[in-house]
Coordinates of C-alpha atoms in Angstrom, one line a residue:
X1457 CA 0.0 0.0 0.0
X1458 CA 0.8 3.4 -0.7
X1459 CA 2.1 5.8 2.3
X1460 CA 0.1 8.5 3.3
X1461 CA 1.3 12.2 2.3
X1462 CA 3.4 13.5 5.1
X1463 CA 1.9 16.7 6.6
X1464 CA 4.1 19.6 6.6
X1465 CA 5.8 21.1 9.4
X1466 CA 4.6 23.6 11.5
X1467 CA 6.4 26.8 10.5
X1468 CA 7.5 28.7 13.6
X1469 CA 6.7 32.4 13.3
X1470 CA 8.4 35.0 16.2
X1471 CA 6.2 37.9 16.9
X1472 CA 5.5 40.6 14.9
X1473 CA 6.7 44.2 15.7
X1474 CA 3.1 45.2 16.5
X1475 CA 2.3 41.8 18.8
X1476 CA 5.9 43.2 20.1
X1477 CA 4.8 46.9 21.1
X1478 CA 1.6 46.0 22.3
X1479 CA 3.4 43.5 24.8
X1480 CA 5.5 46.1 26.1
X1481 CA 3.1 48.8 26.1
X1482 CA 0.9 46.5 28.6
X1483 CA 3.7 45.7 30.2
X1484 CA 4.8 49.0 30.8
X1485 CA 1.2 50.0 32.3
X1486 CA 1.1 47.1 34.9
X1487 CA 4.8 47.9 35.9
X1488 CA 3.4 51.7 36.4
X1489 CA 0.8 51.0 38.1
X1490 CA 2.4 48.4 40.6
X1491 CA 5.2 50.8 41.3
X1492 CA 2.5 53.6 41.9
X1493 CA 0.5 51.2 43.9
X1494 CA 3.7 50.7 45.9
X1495 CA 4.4 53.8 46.3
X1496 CA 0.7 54.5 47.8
X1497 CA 0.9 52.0 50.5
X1498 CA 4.7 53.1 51.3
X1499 CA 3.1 56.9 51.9
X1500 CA 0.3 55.4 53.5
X1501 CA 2.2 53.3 56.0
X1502 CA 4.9 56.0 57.0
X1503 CA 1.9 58.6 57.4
X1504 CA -0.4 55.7 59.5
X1505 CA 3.5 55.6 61.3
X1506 CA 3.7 59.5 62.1
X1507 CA 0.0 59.2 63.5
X1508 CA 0.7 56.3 65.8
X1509 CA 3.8 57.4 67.4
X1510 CA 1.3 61.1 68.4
X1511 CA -1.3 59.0 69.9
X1512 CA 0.9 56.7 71.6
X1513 CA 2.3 59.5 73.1
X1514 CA -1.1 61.0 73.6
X1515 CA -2.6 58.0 75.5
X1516 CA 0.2 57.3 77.5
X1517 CA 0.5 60.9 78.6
X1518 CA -3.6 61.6 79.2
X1519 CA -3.6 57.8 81.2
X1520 CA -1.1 59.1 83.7
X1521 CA -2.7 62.9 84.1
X1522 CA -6.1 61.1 84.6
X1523 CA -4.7 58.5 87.1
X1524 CA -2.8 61.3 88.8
X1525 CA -5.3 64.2 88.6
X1526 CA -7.9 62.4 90.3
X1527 CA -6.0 61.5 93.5
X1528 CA -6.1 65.2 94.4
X1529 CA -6.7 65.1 98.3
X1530 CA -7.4 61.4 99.3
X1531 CA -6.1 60.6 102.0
X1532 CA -5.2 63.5 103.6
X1533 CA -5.6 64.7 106.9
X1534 CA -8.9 66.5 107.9
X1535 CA -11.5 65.5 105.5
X1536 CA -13.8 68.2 105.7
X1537 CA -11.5 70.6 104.8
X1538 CA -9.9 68.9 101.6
X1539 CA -9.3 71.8 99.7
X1540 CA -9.6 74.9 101.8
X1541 CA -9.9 78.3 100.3
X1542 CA -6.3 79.4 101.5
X1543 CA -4.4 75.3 100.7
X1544 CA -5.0 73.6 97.2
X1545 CA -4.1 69.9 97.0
X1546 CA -4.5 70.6 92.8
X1547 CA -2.1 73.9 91.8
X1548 CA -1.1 75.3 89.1
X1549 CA 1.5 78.0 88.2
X1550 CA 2.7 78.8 85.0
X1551 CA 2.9 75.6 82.6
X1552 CA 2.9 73.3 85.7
X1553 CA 0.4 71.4 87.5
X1554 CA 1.5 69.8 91.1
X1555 CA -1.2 67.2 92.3
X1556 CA -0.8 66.7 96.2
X1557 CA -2.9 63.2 97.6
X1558 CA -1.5 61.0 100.2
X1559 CA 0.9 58.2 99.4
X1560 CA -0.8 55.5 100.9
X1561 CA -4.4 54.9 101.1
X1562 CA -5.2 55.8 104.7
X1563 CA -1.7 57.5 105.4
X1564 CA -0.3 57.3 108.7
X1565 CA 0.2 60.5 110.5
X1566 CA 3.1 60.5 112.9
X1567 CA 2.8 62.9 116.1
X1568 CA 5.8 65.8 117.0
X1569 CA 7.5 65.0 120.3
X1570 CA 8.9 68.1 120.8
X1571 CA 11.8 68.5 124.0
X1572 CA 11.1 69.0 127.5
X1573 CA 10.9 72.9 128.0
X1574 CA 10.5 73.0 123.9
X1575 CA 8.0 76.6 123.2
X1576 CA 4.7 75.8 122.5
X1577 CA 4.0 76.7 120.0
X1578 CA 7.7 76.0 118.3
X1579 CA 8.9 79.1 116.7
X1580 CA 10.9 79.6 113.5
X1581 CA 13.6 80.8 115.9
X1582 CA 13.4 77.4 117.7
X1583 CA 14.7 75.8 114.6
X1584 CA 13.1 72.6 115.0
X1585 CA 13.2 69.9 117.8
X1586 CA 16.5 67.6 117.2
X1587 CA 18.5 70.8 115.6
X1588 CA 18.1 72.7 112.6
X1589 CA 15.1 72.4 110.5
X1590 CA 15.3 69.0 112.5
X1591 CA 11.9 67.5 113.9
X1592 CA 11.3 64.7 116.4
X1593 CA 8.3 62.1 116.1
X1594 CA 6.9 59.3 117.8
X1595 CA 7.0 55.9 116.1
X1596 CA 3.7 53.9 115.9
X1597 CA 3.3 50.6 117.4
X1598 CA 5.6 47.7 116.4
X1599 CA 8.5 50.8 115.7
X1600 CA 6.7 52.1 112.5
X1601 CA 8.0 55.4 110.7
X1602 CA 6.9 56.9 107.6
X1603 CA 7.2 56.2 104.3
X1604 CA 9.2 59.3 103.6
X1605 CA 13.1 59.7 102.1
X1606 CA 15.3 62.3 101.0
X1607 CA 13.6 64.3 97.6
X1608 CA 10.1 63.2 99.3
X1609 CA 7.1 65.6 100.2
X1610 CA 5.2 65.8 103.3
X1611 CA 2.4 67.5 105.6
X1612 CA 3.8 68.9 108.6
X1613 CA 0.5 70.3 110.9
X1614 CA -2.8 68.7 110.4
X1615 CA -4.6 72.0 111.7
X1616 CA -4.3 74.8 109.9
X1617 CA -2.3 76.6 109.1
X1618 CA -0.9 73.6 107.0
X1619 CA 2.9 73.7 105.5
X1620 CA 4.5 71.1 103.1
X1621 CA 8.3 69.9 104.3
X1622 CA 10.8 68.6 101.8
X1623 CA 12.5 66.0 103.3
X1624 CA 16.2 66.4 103.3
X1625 CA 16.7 63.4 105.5
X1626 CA 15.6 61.0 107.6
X1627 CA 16.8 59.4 110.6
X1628 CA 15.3 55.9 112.3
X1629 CA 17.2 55.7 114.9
X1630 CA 17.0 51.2 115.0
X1631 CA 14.5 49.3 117.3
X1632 CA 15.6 50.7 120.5
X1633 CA 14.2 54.2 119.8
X1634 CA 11.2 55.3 120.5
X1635 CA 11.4 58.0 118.0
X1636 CA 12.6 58.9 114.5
X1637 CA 13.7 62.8 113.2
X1638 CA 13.1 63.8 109.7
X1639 CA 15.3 67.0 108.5
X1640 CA 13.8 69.4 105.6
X1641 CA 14.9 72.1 103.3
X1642 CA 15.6 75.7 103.9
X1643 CA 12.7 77.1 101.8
X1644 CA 10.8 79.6 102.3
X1645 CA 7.6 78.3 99.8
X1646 CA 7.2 74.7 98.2
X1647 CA 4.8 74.8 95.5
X1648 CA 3.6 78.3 96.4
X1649 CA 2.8 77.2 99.9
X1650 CA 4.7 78.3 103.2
X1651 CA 7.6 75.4 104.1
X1652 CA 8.2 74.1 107.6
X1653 CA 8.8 77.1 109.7
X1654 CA 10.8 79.1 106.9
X1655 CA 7.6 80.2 105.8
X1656 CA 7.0 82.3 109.4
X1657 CA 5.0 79.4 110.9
X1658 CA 4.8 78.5 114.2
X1659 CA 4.5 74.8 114.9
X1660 CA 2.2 73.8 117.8
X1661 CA 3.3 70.7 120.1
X1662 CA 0.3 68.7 118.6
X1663 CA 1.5 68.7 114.9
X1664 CA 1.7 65.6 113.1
X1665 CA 3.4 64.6 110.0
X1666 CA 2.0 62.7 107.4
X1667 CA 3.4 61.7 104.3
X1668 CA 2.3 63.1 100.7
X1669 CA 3.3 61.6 97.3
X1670 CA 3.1 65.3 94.9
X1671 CA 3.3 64.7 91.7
X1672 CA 4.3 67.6 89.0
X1673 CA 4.1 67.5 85.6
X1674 CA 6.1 70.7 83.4
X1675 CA 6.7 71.3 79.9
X1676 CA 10.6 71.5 79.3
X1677 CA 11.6 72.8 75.7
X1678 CA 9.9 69.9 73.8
X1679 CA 8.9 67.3 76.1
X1680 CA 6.9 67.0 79.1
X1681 CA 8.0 66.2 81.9
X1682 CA 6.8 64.1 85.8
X1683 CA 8.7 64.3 89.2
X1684 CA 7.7 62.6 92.1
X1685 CA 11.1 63.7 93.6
X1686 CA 12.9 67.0 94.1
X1687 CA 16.2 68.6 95.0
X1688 CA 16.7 70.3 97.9
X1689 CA 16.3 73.7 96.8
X1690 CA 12.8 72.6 95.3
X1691 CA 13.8 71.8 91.9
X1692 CA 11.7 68.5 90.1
X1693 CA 13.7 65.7 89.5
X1694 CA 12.0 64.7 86.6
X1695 CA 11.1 62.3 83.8
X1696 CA 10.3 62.0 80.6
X1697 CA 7.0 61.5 79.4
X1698 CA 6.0 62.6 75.9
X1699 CA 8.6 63.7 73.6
X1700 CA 7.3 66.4 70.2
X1701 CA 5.6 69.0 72.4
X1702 CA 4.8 72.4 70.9
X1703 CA 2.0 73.6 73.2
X1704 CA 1.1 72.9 76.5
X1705 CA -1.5 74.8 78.6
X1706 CA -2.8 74.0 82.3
X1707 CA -6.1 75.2 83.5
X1708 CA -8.2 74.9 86.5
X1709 CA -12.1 74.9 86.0
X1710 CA -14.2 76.6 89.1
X1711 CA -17.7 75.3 90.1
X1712 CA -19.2 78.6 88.5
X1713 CA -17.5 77.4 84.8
X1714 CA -14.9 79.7 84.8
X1715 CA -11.4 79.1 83.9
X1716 CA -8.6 80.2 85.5
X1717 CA -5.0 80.5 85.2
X1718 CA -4.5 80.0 89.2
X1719 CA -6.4 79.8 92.2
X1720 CA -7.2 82.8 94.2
X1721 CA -7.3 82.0 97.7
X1722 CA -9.0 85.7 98.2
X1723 CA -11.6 85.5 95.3
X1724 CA -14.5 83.4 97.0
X1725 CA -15.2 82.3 93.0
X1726 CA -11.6 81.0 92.4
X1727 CA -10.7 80.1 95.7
X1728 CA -9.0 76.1 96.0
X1729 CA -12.6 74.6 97.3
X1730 CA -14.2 75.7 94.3
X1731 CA -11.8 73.6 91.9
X1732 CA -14.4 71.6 89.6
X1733 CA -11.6 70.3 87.5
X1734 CA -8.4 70.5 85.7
X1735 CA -7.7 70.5 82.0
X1736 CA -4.7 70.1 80.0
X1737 CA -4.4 71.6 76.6
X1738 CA -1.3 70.1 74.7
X1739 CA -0.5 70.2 70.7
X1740 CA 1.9 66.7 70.0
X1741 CA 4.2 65.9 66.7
X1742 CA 5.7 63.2 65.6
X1743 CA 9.2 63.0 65.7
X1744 CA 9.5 60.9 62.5
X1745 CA 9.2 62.3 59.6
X1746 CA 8.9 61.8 55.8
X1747 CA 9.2 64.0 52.8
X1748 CA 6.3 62.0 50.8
X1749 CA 3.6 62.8 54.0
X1750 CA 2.5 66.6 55.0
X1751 CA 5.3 68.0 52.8
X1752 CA 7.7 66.8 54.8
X1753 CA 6.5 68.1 58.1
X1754 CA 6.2 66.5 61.5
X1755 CA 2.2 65.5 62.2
X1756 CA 0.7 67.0 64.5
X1757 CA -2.6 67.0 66.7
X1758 CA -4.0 69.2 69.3
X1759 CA -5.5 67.4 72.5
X1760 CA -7.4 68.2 75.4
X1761 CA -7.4 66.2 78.7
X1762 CA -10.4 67.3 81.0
X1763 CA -10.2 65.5 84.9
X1764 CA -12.5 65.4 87.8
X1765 CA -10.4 65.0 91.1
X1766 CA -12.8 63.0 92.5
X1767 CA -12.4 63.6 96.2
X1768 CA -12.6 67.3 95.6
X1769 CA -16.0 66.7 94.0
X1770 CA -16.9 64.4 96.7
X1771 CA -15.6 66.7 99.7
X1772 CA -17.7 69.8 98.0
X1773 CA -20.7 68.5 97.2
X1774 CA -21.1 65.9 100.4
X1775 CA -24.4 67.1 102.7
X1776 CA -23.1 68.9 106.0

């Protein structure tokens, strides 16, 4: 039998010039607009970056002012008279708030034992009890003494007039003793209230001390900054606690709705036991920065923090 005609072989044919710009052409327009794409979620994530870093910094700050803020006055000695018109445990001066409360929740109060033939009441010209700006108290059962240390804040009366005392040192004395001294600064004011007896106080024999944890928070150039210690001439021993500040504004807010700058001890409006509330004003940035996100600018945001101490509330509105 005859063999069947061989087919012909498939001639293989490369692409034509057209087939060939077309190809690149698309190819060209889905590298574009991967790049571009790129590019989009690149911007996006270092903007979404700028923004996170500001409200980190945001909610870490407003947490701690809140948790702080709001401690105003417990504890303290004398109840009814939290906040009197003439003794704030909330202050502000200037771009700082100080936030007096007691550093344990009931704090002890420790009672003067002032030498035999000691003045009563003890003079600024007395000095003290155990030598200069040096007072003597009575441990509590078991041997007790405060919880106080050098750079620590405390109440030294528990009548009025009250006066804050920076403690310089403390002495316990061991087991044997009876009795423990604490030493404070030479000041004449701590947070714009007379200290110890520098301030022209006399001290009467039944004075107590009690211990205080004061809490200040400052703008310093570009960051904020919180102290729970201080020097002995009154400075903050501080920390950091929000870098990228550019504004920062403390305000107290009065039972009538006003705002002030300070408290007025001699306007019955403005006076300490009218505080309502304090509010912190504060514009944040981010200290990243990119030149594809808000021209190249740090972001920034403006927040408010707005706290209720709530003992202040509770010690003004409480039925007689």
């Amino acid at each position: 039998m005859p063999r069947p005609p061989r087919r012909p072989r498939s001639t293989r044919a490369g692409f034509s010039l057209v087939e060939l710009l077309i190809a690149m052409v698309i190819g060209v327009l889905v590298l574009t607009s991967t790049t571009a794409f790129a590019m989009a979620s690149w911007k996006g994530l270092s903007a979404n970056r700028q923004r996170e870093e500001v409200g980190r910094n945001a909610r870490f700050l407003g947490m701690s002012l809140a948790r702080d803020a709001q401690m105003a006055g417990v504890g303290m000695t004398d109840q009814s008279d939290i906040s009197s018109a003439d003794f704030g445990w909330v202050r502000v001066r200037g771009d700082t708030l100080v936030v007096l409360a007691a550093s344990r929740f009931p704090a002890p109060e420790f009672a003067l034992t002032p030498p035999t033939g000691a003045p009563n009441p003890i003079t600024p010209l007395g000095e003290g009890t155990c030598g200069e700006r040096c007072f003597d108290f009575a441990k509590q059962a078991g041997g007790t003494t405060p919880d106080v240390e050098a750079g620590r804040v405390m109440l030294l009366g528990g009548a009025l007039p009250r006066r804050l005392g920076l403690v310089t040192a403390v002495d316990r004395r061991g087991a044997a003793t009876d009795s423990f001294s604490v030493t404070l600064a030479s000041l004449p004011t701590l947070f714009l209230t007379p200290h110890g007896l520098d301030g022209g106080l006399p001290l009467p024999h039944g004075a107590v001390l009690q211990p205080l944890s004061a809490v200040a928070y400052w703008r310093q150039d570009s960051t904020i900054m919180r102290a729970e210690r201080y020097n002995a001439d009154g400075s903050y021993r501080g920390e950091v606690m929000a870098d990228g500040v550019e504004g920062w504004q403390v305000r107290l807010i009065f039972a009538d709705g006003g705002e002030a700058a300070v408290a007025n001890p001699a306007d019955t409006a403005r006076a300490y036991n009218r505080i309502v509330s304090v509010v912190v004003r504060a514009r944040l940035r981010s200290s990243y920065v990119d030149p594809r996100v808000n021209g190249g600018l740090p972001v920034a945001r403006d927040y408010e923090w707005r706290v209720t101490p709530r003992n202040l509330s509770y010690e003004r509105n409480r039925l007689p």
